[in-house]
Tab-separated table of C-alpha atoms in Angstrom:
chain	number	residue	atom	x	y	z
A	181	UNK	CA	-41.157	-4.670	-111.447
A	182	UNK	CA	-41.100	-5.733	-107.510
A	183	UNK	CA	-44.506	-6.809	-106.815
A	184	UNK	CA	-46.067	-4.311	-103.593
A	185	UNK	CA	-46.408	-7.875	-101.496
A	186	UNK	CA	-43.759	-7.077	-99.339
A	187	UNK	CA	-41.947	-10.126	-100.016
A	188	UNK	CA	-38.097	-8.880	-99.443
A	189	UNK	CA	-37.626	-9.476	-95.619
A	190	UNK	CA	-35.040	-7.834	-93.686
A	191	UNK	CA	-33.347	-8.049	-90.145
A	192	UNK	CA	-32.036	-5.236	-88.670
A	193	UNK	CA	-29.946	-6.289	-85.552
A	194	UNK	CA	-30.205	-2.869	-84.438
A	195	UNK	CA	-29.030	-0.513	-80.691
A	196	UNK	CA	-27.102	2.406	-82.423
A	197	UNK	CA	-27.857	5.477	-84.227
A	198	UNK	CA	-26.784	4.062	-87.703
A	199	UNK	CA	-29.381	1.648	-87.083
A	200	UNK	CA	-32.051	3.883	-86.165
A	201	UNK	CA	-31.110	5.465	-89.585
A	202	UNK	CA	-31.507	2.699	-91.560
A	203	UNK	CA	-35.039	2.145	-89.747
A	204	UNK	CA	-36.287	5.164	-91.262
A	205	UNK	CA	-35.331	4.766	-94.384
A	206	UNK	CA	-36.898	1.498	-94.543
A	207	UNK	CA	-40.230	3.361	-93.639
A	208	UNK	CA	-40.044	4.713	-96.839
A	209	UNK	CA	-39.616	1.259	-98.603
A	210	UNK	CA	-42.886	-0.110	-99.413
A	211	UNK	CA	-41.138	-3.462	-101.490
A	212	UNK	CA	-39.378	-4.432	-98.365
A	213	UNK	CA	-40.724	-5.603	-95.027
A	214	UNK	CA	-38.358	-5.273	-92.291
A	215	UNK	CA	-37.879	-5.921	-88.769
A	216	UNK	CA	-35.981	-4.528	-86.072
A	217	UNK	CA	-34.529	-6.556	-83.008
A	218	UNK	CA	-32.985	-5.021	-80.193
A	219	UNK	CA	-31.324	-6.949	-77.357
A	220	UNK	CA	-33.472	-5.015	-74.449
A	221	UNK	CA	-30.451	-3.910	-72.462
A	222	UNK	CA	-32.052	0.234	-73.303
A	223	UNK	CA	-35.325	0.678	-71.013
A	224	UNK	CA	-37.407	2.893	-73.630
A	225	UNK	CA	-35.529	2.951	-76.828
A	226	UNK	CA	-36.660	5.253	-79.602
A	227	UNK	CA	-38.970	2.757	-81.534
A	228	UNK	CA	-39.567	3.397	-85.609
A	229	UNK	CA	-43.123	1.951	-86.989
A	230	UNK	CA	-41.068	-1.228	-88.317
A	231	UNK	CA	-42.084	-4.371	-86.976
A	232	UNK	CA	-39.458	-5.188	-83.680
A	233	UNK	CA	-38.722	-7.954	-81.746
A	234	UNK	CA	-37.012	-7.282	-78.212
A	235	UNK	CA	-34.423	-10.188	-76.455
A	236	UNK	CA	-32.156	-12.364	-77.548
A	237	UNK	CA	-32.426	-15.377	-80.098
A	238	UNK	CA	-30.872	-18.001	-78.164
A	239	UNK	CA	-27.371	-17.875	-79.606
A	240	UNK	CA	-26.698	-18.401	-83.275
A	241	UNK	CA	-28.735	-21.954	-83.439
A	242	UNK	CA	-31.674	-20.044	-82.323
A	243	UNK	CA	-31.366	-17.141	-84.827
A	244	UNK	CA	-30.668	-19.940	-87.134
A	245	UNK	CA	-34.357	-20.944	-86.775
A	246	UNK	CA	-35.354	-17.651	-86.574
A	247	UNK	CA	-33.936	-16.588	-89.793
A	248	UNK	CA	-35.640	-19.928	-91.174
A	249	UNK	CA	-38.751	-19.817	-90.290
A	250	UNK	CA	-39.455	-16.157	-91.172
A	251	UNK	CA	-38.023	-16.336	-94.415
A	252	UNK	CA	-35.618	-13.703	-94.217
A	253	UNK	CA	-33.902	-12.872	-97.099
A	254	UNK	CA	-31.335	-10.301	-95.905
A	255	UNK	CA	-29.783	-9.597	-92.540
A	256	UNK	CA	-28.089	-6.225	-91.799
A	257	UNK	CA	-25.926	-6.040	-88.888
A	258	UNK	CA	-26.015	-2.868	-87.042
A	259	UNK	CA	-25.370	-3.603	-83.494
A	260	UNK	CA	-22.762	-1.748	-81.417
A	261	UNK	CA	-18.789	-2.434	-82.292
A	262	UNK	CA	-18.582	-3.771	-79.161
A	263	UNK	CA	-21.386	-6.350	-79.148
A	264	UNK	CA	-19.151	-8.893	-80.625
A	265	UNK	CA	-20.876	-11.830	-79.489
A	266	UNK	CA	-24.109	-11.223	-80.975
A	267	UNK	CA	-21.457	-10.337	-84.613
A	268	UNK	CA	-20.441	-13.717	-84.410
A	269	UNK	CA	-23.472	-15.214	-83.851
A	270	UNK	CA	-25.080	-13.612	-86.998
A	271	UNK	CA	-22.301	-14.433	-89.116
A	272	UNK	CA	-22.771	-18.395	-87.824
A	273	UNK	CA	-26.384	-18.110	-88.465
A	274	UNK	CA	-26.259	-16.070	-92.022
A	275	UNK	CA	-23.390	-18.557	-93.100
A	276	UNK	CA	-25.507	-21.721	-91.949
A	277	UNK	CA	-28.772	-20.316	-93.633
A	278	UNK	CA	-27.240	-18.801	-96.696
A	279	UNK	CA	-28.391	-15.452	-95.826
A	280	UNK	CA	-26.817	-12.407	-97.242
A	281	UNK	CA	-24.876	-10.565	-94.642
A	282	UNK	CA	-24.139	-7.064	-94.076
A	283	UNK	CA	-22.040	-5.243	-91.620
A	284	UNK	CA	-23.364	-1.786	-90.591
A	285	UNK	CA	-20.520	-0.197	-88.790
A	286	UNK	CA	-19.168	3.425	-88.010
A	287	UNK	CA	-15.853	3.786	-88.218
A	288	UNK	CA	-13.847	4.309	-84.985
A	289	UNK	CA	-12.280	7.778	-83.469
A	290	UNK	CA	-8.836	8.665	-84.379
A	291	UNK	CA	-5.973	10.303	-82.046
A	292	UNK	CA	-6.400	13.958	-82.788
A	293	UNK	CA	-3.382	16.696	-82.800
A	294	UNK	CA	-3.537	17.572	-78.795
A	295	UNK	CA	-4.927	14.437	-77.476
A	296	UNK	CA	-3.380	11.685	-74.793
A	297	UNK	CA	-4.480	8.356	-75.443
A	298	UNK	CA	-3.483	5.280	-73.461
A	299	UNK	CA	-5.021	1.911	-74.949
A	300	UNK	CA	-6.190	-1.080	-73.559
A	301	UNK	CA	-7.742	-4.214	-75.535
A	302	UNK	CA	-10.106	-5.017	-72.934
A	303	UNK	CA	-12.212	-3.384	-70.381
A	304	UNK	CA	-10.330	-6.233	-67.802
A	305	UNK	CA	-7.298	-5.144	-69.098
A	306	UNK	CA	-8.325	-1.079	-68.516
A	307	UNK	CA	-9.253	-2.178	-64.898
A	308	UNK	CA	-5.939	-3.873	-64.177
A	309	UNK	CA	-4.369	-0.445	-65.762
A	310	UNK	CA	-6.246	1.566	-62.698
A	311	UNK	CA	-5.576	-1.025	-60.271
A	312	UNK	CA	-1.741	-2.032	-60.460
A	313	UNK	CA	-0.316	0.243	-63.184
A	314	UNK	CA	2.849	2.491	-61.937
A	315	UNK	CA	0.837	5.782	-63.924
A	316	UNK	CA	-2.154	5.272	-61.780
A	317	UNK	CA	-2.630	2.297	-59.310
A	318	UNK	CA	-0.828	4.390	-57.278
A	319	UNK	CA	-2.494	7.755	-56.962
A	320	UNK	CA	-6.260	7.429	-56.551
A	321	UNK	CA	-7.578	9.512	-59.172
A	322	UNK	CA	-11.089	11.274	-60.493
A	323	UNK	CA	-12.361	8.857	-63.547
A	324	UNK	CA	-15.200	9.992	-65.931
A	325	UNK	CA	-16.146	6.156	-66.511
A	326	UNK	CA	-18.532	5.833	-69.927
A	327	UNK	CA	-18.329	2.531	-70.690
A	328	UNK	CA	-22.084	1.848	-70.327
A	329	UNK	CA	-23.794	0.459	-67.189
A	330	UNK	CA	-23.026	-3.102	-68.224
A	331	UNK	CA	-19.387	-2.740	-68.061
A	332	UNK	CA	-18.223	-2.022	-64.975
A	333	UNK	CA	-17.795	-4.535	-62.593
A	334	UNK	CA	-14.236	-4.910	-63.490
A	335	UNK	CA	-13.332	-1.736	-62.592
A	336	UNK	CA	-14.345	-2.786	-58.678
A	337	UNK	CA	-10.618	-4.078	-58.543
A	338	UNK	CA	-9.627	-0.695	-59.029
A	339	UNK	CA	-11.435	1.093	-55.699
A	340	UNK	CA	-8.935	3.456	-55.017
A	341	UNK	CA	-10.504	5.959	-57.741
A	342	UNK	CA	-13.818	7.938	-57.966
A	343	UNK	CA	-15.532	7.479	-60.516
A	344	UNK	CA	-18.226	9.446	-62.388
A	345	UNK	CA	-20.611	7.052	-64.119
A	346	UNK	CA	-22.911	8.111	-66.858
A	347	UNK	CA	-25.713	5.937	-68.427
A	348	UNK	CA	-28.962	6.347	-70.225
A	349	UNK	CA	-30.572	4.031	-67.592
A	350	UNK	CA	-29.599	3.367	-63.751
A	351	UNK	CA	-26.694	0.804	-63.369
A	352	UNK	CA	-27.136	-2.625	-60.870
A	353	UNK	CA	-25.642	-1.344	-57.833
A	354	UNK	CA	-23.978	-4.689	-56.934
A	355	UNK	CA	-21.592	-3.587	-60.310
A	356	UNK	CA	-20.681	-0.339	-59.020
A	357	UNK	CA	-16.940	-0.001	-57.653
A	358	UNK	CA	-17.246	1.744	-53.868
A	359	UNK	CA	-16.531	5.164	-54.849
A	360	UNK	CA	-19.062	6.057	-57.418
A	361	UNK	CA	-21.333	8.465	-58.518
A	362	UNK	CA	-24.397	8.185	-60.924
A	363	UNK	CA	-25.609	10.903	-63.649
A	364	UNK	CA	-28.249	9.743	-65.820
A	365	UNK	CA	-28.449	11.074	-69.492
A	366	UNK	CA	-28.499	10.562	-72.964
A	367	UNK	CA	-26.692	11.792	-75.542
A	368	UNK	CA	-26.156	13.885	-77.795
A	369	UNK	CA	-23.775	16.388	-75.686
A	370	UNK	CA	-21.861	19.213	-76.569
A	371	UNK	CA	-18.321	20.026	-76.094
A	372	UNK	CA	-19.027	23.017	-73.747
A	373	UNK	CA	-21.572	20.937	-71.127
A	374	UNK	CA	-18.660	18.084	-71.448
A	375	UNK	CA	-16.124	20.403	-69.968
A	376	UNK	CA	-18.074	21.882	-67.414
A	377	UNK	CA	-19.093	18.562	-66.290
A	378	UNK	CA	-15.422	17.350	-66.051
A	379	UNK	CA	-14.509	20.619	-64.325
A	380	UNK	CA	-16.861	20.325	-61.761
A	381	UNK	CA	-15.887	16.813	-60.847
A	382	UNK	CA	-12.431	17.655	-61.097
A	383	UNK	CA	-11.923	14.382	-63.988
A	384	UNK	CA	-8.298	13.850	-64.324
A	385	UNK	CA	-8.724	11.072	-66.547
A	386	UNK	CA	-11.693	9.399	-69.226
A	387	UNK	CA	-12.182	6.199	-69.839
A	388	UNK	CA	-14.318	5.247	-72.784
A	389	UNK	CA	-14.677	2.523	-75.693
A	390	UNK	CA	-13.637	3.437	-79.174
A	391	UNK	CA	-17.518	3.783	-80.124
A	392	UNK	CA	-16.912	6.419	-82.914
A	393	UNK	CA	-19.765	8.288	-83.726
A	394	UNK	CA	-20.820	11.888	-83.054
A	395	UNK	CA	-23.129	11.360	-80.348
A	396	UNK	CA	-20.526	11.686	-77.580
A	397	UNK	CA	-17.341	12.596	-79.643
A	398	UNK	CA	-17.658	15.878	-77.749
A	399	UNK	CA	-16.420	14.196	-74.142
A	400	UNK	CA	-13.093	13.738	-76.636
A	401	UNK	CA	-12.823	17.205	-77.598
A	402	UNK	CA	-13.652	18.311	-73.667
A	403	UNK	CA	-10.651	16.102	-73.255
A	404	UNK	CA	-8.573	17.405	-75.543
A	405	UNK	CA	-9.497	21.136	-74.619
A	406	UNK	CA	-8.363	20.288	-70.498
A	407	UNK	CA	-5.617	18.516	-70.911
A	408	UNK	CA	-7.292	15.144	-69.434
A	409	UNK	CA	-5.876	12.131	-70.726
A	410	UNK	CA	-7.958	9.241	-72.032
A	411	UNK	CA	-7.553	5.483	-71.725
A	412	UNK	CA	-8.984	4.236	-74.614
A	413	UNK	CA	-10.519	0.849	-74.793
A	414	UNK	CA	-10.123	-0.887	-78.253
A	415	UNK	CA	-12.763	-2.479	-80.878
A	416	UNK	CA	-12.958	-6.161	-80.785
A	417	UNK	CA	-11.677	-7.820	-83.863
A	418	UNK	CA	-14.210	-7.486	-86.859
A	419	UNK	CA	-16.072	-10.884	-88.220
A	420	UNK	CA	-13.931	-11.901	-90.911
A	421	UNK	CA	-15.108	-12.430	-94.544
A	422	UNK	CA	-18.715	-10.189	-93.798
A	423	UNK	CA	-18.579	-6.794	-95.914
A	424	UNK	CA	-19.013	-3.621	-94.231
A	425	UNK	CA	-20.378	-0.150	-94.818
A	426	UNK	CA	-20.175	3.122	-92.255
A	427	UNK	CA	-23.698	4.662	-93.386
A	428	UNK	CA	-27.418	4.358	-93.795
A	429	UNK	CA	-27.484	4.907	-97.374
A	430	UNK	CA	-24.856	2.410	-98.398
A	431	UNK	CA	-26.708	-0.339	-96.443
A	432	UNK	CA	-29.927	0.608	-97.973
A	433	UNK	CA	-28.473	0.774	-102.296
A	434	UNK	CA	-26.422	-2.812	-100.523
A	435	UNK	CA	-30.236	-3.646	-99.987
A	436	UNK	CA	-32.119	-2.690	-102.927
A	437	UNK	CA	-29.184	-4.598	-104.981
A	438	UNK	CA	-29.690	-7.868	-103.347
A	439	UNK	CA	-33.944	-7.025	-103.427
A	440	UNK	CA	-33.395	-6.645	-106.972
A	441	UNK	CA	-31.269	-10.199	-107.660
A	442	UNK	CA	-34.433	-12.097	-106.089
A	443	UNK	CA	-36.729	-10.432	-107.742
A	444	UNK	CA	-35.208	-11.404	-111.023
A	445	UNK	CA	-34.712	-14.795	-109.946
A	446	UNK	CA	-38.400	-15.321	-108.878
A	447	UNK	CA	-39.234	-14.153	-113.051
């Protein structure tokens, strides 16, 4: 039997909703003490009663040491698809340590019967779509821009549009392209506020990253109900070699199997 010292440690690279899942679960788990660290980019997250640490590690060297020198036995993580850099740097630092490694990851949203989706592997390469493409460099159009308010300086080569920007906090004004307004709020959001919102600002286009989730899936099916087209900004390539799961519960029995392993090896 696991002994009620607590001795399984955990880190939760955490940010997204699957995390915050996982966080309550691990309430729950008295035979394993976890932590949850979140880069700080949110103001006033939603905190669980875990232990957390806010701010980066200093690149994978410093999670390295961090991993090290708390003993961790387990690392999930469960950072947004688009956070790629701090991916990488966990896989470095799990592969240097020999830490156990999971991937917490929704899966993406799929091209539904009625949709328009244009894609674009970057958010530079969405940018240079607006500014220069034939479709819409040349007519200034009405952009519902949800990309987050860390992303959009690039789109400041693309003035000739209006865009609406929404974000849970404000964005650094120095990012914004010239023609821009802010509306702060967090999700979830349903389909019907989603379409009045794009009605009123007259949104002939969305442009959003391939997130998945249900959170704000609903600004798809607002699409899909108007007619607006989206430009659809593609997941960066996944850390090869880490496995993955989509939920909660399969990162927690992934958990319990690898709490159970040391615990027989420490008999």
């Amino acid at each position: 039997m696991p002994s009620s010292s607590n001795n399984f440690r955990v880190l939760v690279l955490g940010g997204t909703t699957e995390a915050s899942a996982l966080c309550r679960d691990l309430e729950k788990e008295p035979f394993i003490s976890a932590t949850l660290s979140l880069a700080g980019v949110t103001k006033q997250p939603h905190l669980p009663t875990l232990s957390v640490r806010i701010g980066g590690f200093g690149g994978s060297d410093g999670l390295s040491t961090w991993l090290k020198t708390h003993e961790i036995n387990a690392v999930i993580d469960a950072t947004h698809p688009f956070a790629a850099t701090m991916s990488q740097h966990a896989a470095t630092a799990c592969a240097v340590t020999q830490t156990p490694l999971l991937r917490l990851e929704r899966s993406g949203w799929q091209e539904m019967p009625g949709d328009t989706w244009f894609h674009a592997p970057t958010l530079t390469d969405a940018a240079t779509l607006l500014a220069n493409s034939p479709k819409w460099g040349t007519t200034p159009q009405r952009i519902f821009l949800t990309t987050g308010r860390k992303e959009l300086a690039p789109f400041k080569t693309a003035p000739q549009h209006h865009y609406l920007i929404r974000s849970i906090d404000a964005p650094d004004p120095v990012s914004l392209p010239p023609h821009a307004t802010i509306l702060l709020d967090r999700g979830p959001f349903d389909v019907q506020n989603e379409a009045r919102l794009m009605q009123d600002h007259g949104i002939t286009l969305l442009v959003s990253k391939n997130s998945g989730g249900s959170a704000t899936y609903p600004k798809l099916e607002a699409t899909r109900l108007l007619g607006i087209p989206v430009l659809m900004i593609d997941r960066p390539a996944a850390c090869p070699n880490i496995p993955t799961t989509e939920t909660a519960q399969q990162a927690m029995a992934w958990l319990r199997a690898h709490q159970a392993a040391s615990t027989r090896r420490k008999v």
